[in-house]
mmCIF file of N, CA and C in Angstrom:
data_model
loop_
_atom_site.group_PDB
_atom_site.id
_atom_site.type_symbol
_atom_site.label_atom_id
_atom_site.label_comp_id
_atom_site.label_asym_id
_atom_site.label_seq_id
_atom_site.Cartn_x
_atom_site.Cartn_y
_atom_site.Cartn_z
ATOM 1 N N MET A 79 57.405 -119.773 36.416
ATOM 2 C CA MET A 79 57.920 -121.113 36.551
ATOM 3 C C MET A 79 57.274 -121.803 37.745
ATOM 4 N N SER A 80 57.218 -123.086 37.629
ATOM 5 C CA SER A 80 56.642 -123.883 38.698
ATOM 6 C C SER A 80 57.644 -124.016 39.838
ATOM 7 N N SER A 81 57.196 -123.780 41.033
ATOM 8 C CA SER A 81 58.103 -123.885 42.167
ATOM 9 C C SER A 81 58.284 -125.327 42.623
ATOM 10 N N SER A 82 57.417 -126.231 42.181
ATOM 11 C CA SER A 82 57.527 -127.619 42.624
ATOM 12 C C SER A 82 58.512 -128.420 41.784
ATOM 13 N N GLY A 83 58.931 -127.914 40.617
ATOM 14 C CA GLY A 83 59.879 -128.631 39.788
ATOM 15 C C GLY A 83 59.246 -129.786 39.036
ATOM 16 N N HIS A 84 57.951 -129.776 38.889
ATOM 17 C CA HIS A 84 57.240 -130.869 38.236
ATOM 18 C C HIS A 84 57.655 -130.980 36.773
ATOM 19 N N GLY A 85 58.265 -132.095 36.398
ATOM 20 C CA GLY A 85 58.594 -132.354 35.012
ATOM 21 C C GLY A 85 59.870 -131.734 34.507
ATOM 22 N N HIS A 86 60.628 -131.097 35.365
ATOM 23 C CA HIS A 86 61.861 -130.448 34.924
ATOM 24 C C HIS A 86 63.040 -131.395 35.115
ATOM 25 N N THR A 87 62.987 -132.553 34.436
ATOM 26 C CA THR A 87 64.056 -133.538 34.533
ATOM 27 C C THR A 87 64.405 -134.017 33.127
ATOM 28 N N PRO A 88 65.609 -134.549 32.945
ATOM 29 C CA PRO A 88 65.965 -135.084 31.629
ATOM 30 C C PRO A 88 65.015 -136.200 31.173
ATOM 31 N N ALA A 89 64.563 -137.035 32.095
ATOM 32 C CA ALA A 89 63.649 -138.122 31.732
ATOM 33 C C ALA A 89 62.329 -137.573 31.201
ATOM 34 N N ALA A 90 61.789 -136.566 31.852
ATOM 35 C CA ALA A 90 60.512 -135.994 31.423
ATOM 36 C C ALA A 90 60.653 -135.301 30.073
ATOM 37 N N TRP A 91 61.695 -134.501 29.909
ATOM 38 C CA TRP A 91 61.889 -133.787 28.648
ATOM 39 C C TRP A 91 62.085 -134.760 27.492
ATOM 40 N N THR A 92 62.900 -135.779 27.686
ATOM 41 C CA THR A 92 63.169 -136.740 26.613
ATOM 42 C C THR A 92 61.915 -137.498 26.229
ATOM 43 N N GLY A 93 61.172 -137.981 27.220
ATOM 44 C CA GLY A 93 59.944 -138.717 26.931
ATOM 45 C C GLY A 93 58.920 -137.873 26.195
ATOM 46 N N VAL A 94 58.761 -136.644 26.607
ATOM 47 C CA VAL A 94 57.774 -135.762 25.971
ATOM 48 C C VAL A 94 58.203 -135.390 24.554
ATOM 49 N N ILE A 95 59.483 -135.138 24.341
ATOM 50 C CA ILE A 95 59.948 -134.779 23.003
ATOM 51 C C ILE A 95 59.751 -135.948 22.038
ATOM 52 N N ILE A 96 60.084 -137.150 22.465
ATOM 53 C CA ILE A 96 59.895 -138.319 21.596
ATOM 54 C C ILE A 96 58.415 -138.522 21.299
ATOM 55 N N ALA A 97 57.569 -138.398 22.326
ATOM 56 C CA ALA A 97 56.128 -138.560 22.113
ATOM 57 C C ALA A 97 55.575 -137.470 21.202
ATOM 58 N N PHE A 98 56.076 -136.245 21.313
ATOM 59 C CA PHE A 98 55.621 -135.153 20.447
ATOM 60 C C PHE A 98 56.006 -135.411 18.990
ATOM 61 N N ILE A 99 57.223 -135.898 18.768
ATOM 62 C CA ILE A 99 57.636 -136.246 17.414
ATOM 63 C C ILE A 99 56.739 -137.355 16.863
ATOM 64 N N GLY A 100 56.427 -138.343 17.696
ATOM 65 C CA GLY A 100 55.520 -139.410 17.273
ATOM 66 C C GLY A 100 54.140 -138.881 16.930
ATOM 67 N N PHE A 101 53.653 -137.923 17.701
ATOM 68 C CA PHE A 101 52.356 -137.314 17.428
ATOM 69 C C PHE A 101 52.369 -136.593 16.086
ATOM 70 N N CYS A 102 53.451 -135.873 15.826
ATOM 71 C CA CYS A 102 53.568 -135.158 14.540
ATOM 72 C C CYS A 102 53.642 -136.137 13.376
ATOM 73 N N VAL A 103 54.400 -137.208 13.531
ATOM 74 C CA VAL A 103 54.513 -138.216 12.472
ATOM 75 C C VAL A 103 53.157 -138.863 12.214
ATOM 76 N N ALA A 104 52.476 -139.270 13.283
ATOM 77 C CA ALA A 104 51.164 -139.913 13.123
ATOM 78 C C ALA A 104 50.171 -138.946 12.481
ATOM 79 N N GLY A 105 50.197 -137.695 12.886
ATOM 80 C CA GLY A 105 49.282 -136.709 12.314
ATOM 81 C C GLY A 105 49.537 -136.473 10.835
ATOM 82 N N ALA A 106 50.805 -136.384 10.462
ATOM 83 C CA ALA A 106 51.144 -136.162 9.052
ATOM 84 C C ALA A 106 50.718 -137.354 8.194
ATOM 85 N N PHE A 107 50.978 -138.543 8.680
ATOM 86 C CA PHE A 107 50.648 -139.725 7.881
ATOM 87 C C PHE A 107 49.148 -140.013 7.849
ATOM 88 N N ILE A 108 48.407 -139.598 8.869
ATOM 89 C CA ILE A 108 46.956 -139.796 8.818
ATOM 90 C C ILE A 108 46.353 -138.886 7.754
ATOM 91 N N VAL A 109 46.912 -137.678 7.598
ATOM 92 C CA VAL A 109 46.437 -136.758 6.566
ATOM 93 C C VAL A 109 46.765 -137.317 5.176
ATOM 94 N N MET A 110 47.928 -137.983 5.057
ATOM 95 C CA MET A 110 48.328 -138.559 3.776
ATOM 96 C C MET A 110 47.688 -139.929 3.529
ATOM 97 N N ALA A 111 46.839 -140.380 4.441
ATOM 98 C CA ALA A 111 46.155 -141.675 4.343
ATOM 99 C C ALA A 111 47.147 -142.829 4.215
ATOM 100 N N ASN A 112 48.215 -142.768 4.989
ATOM 101 C CA ASN A 112 49.225 -143.818 5.002
ATOM 102 C C ASN A 112 49.140 -144.533 6.347
ATOM 103 N N VAL A 113 48.557 -145.727 6.333
ATOM 104 C CA VAL A 113 48.304 -146.459 7.576
ATOM 105 C C VAL A 113 49.607 -146.875 8.259
ATOM 106 N N ALA A 114 50.571 -147.350 7.484
ATOM 107 C CA ALA A 114 51.835 -147.803 8.076
ATOM 108 C C ALA A 114 52.566 -146.643 8.757
ATOM 109 N N GLY A 115 52.581 -145.479 8.143
ATOM 110 C CA GLY A 115 53.221 -144.317 8.745
ATOM 111 C C GLY A 115 52.516 -143.867 10.013
ATOM 112 N N PHE A 116 51.178 -143.951 10.000
ATOM 113 C CA PHE A 116 50.405 -143.601 11.197
ATOM 114 C C PHE A 116 50.799 -144.497 12.364
ATOM 115 N N TRP A 117 50.865 -145.804 12.112
ATOM 116 C CA TRP A 117 51.205 -146.723 13.198
ATOM 117 C C TRP A 117 52.661 -146.570 13.636
ATOM 118 N N ALA A 118 53.533 -146.157 12.717
ATOM 119 C CA ALA A 118 54.916 -145.863 13.106
ATOM 120 C C ALA A 118 54.945 -144.685 14.093
ATOM 121 N N GLY A 119 54.116 -143.685 13.846
ATOM 122 C CA GLY A 119 54.005 -142.566 14.778
ATOM 123 C C GLY A 119 53.456 -142.998 16.126
ATOM 124 N N MET A 120 52.491 -143.904 16.104
ATOM 125 C CA MET A 120 51.930 -144.402 17.366
ATOM 126 C C MET A 120 52.980 -145.182 18.160
ATOM 127 N N VAL A 121 53.832 -145.922 17.453
ATOM 128 C CA VAL A 121 54.922 -146.644 18.124
ATOM 129 C C VAL A 121 55.896 -145.650 18.745
ATOM 130 N N LEU A 122 56.165 -144.549 18.062
ATOM 131 C CA LEU A 122 57.038 -143.518 18.636
ATOM 132 C C LEU A 122 56.437 -142.918 19.899
ATOM 133 N N ILE A 123 55.137 -142.717 19.910
ATOM 134 C CA ILE A 123 54.484 -142.175 21.108
ATOM 135 C C ILE A 123 54.680 -143.128 22.286
ATOM 136 N N ALA A 124 54.466 -144.421 22.047
ATOM 137 C CA ALA A 124 54.669 -145.415 23.108
ATOM 138 C C ALA A 124 56.140 -145.484 23.514
ATOM 139 N N ALA A 125 57.040 -145.349 22.543
ATOM 140 C CA ALA A 125 58.474 -145.382 22.846
ATOM 141 C C ALA A 125 58.866 -144.210 23.745
ATOM 142 N N GLY A 126 58.225 -143.066 23.571
ATOM 143 C CA GLY A 126 58.503 -141.926 24.441
ATOM 144 C C GLY A 126 58.186 -142.237 25.894
ATOM 145 N N ALA A 127 57.068 -142.930 26.105
ATOM 146 C CA ALA A 127 56.708 -143.305 27.477
ATOM 147 C C ALA A 127 57.700 -144.312 28.050
ATOM 148 N N VAL A 128 58.116 -145.259 27.238
ATOM 149 C CA VAL A 128 59.061 -146.276 27.696
ATOM 150 C C VAL A 128 60.421 -145.650 28.000
ATOM 151 N N VAL A 129 60.912 -144.812 27.098
ATOM 152 C CA VAL A 129 62.218 -144.170 27.302
ATOM 153 C C VAL A 129 62.194 -143.287 28.556
ATOM 154 N N GLY A 130 61.121 -142.524 28.739
ATOM 155 C CA GLY A 130 61.007 -141.696 29.942
ATOM 156 C C GLY A 130 60.999 -142.537 31.208
ATOM 157 N N GLY A 131 60.291 -143.660 31.182
ATOM 158 C CA GLY A 131 60.249 -144.542 32.348
ATOM 159 C C GLY A 131 61.589 -145.185 32.649
ATOM 160 N N VAL A 132 62.297 -145.603 31.595
ATOM 161 C CA VAL A 132 63.616 -146.208 31.790
ATOM 162 C C VAL A 132 64.605 -145.179 32.328
ATOM 163 N N MET A 133 64.546 -143.965 31.795
ATOM 164 C CA MET A 133 65.444 -142.923 32.286
ATOM 165 C C MET A 133 65.144 -142.562 33.732
ATOM 166 N N ARG A 134 63.869 -142.569 34.098
ATOM 167 C CA ARG A 134 63.515 -142.289 35.494
ATOM 168 C C ARG A 134 64.045 -143.391 36.407
ATOM 169 N N ALA A 135 63.922 -144.641 35.946
ATOM 170 C CA ALA A 135 64.431 -145.762 36.739
ATOM 171 C C ALA A 135 65.953 -145.697 36.870
ATOM 172 N N ALA A 136 66.617 -145.092 35.868
ATOM 173 C CA ALA A 136 68.069 -144.960 35.905
ATOM 174 C C ALA A 136 68.519 -143.785 36.780
ATOM 175 N N GLY A 137 67.577 -143.049 37.343
ATOM 176 C CA GLY A 137 67.919 -141.961 38.250
ATOM 177 C C GLY A 137 67.912 -140.584 37.624
ATOM 178 N N LEU A 138 67.396 -140.456 36.404
ATOM 179 C CA LEU A 138 67.374 -139.156 35.740
ATOM 180 C C LEU A 138 66.024 -138.454 35.868
ATOM 181 N N GLY A 139 65.137 -139.010 36.664
ATOM 182 C CA GLY A 139 63.817 -138.415 36.861
ATOM 183 C C GLY A 139 63.671 -137.847 38.256
ATOM 184 N N GLN A 140 62.487 -137.374 38.526
ATOM 185 C CA GLN A 140 62.208 -136.795 39.830
ATOM 186 C C GLN A 140 61.960 -137.912 40.839
ATOM 187 N N GLU A 141 62.467 -137.734 42.029
ATOM 188 C CA GLU A 141 62.242 -138.702 43.098
ATOM 189 C C GLU A 141 60.775 -138.674 43.513
ATOM 190 N N PRO A 142 60.199 -139.836 43.798
ATOM 191 C CA PRO A 142 58.805 -139.827 44.256
ATOM 192 C C PRO A 142 58.700 -139.117 45.600
ATOM 193 N N ARG A 143 57.633 -138.370 45.745
ATOM 194 C CA ARG A 143 57.427 -137.636 46.998
ATOM 195 C C ARG A 143 56.788 -138.560 48.024
ATOM 196 N N ARG A 144 57.283 -138.478 49.196
ATOM 197 C CA ARG A 144 56.719 -139.247 50.302
ATOM 198 C C ARG A 144 55.682 -138.371 50.987
ATOM 199 N N SER A 145 54.477 -138.857 51.065
ATOM 200 C CA SER A 145 53.447 -138.065 51.725
ATOM 201 C C SER A 145 53.650 -138.148 53.234
ATOM 202 N N ALA A 146 53.440 -137.031 53.881
ATOM 203 C CA ALA A 146 53.578 -136.990 55.333
ATOM 204 C C ALA A 146 52.414 -137.750 55.957
ATOM 205 N N LYS A 147 52.762 -138.707 56.779
ATOM 206 C CA LYS A 147 51.713 -139.483 57.448
ATOM 207 C C LYS A 147 51.149 -138.660 58.600
ATOM 208 N N PRO A 148 49.821 -138.573 58.687
ATOM 209 C CA PRO A 148 49.246 -137.828 59.808
ATOM 210 C C PRO A 148 49.521 -138.538 61.128
ATOM 211 N N ALA A 149 49.650 -137.755 62.155
ATOM 212 C CA ALA A 149 49.900 -138.332 63.473
ATOM 213 C C ALA A 149 48.683 -139.172 63.889
ATOM 214 N N PRO A 150 48.939 -140.308 64.511
ATOM 215 C CA PRO A 150 47.800 -141.123 64.949
ATOM 216 C C PRO A 150 46.939 -140.392 65.967
ATOM 217 N N ALA A 151 45.671 -140.619 65.855
ATOM 218 C CA ALA A 151 44.721 -139.958 66.764
ATOM 219 C C ALA A 151 44.891 -140.500 68.173
ATOM 220 N N GLN A 152 44.901 -139.600 69.122
ATOM 221 C CA GLN A 152 45.016 -139.988 70.524
ATOM 222 C C GLN A 152 43.626 -140.036 71.130
ATOM 223 N N ALA A 153 43.349 -141.100 71.845
ATOM 224 C CA ALA A 153 42.059 -141.213 72.516
ATOM 225 C C ALA A 153 42.032 -140.257 73.706
ATOM 226 N N GLN A 154 40.985 -139.475 73.777
ATOM 227 C CA GLN A 154 40.834 -138.519 74.870
ATOM 228 C C GLN A 154 39.702 -139.013 75.789
ATOM 229 N N PRO A 155 39.940 -139.013 77.077
ATOM 230 C CA PRO A 155 38.866 -139.443 77.982
ATOM 231 C C PRO A 155 37.730 -138.410 77.963
ATOM 232 N N GLN A 156 36.518 -138.913 77.987
ATOM 233 C CA GLN A 156 35.377 -138.019 77.980
ATOM 234 C C GLN A 156 35.040 -137.620 79.415
ATOM 235 N N GLU A 157 34.623 -136.382 79.562
ATOM 236 C CA GLU A 157 34.212 -135.925 80.889
ATOM 237 C C GLU A 157 32.723 -136.194 81.024
ATOM 238 N N SER A 158 32.339 -136.683 82.174
ATOM 239 C CA SER A 158 30.936 -136.970 82.367
ATOM 240 C C SER A 158 30.199 -135.901 83.102
#
């Protein structure tokens, strides 16, 4: 398991599951040469991204990590 917890949130799981279902739908309909079904699958893929983003905004996702700011460089006097 990942120790960083990357993607282990309800928002991530929901978005990925919806997008995976959309991928399967689009793949099945492309094999059947059904253009409308293919585009319905593509809409599901986009909906997965939207649902995941909305859930993250609602607080069900991972908090953004704040990068540690490096300490400002101190000027050192040069020895002559």
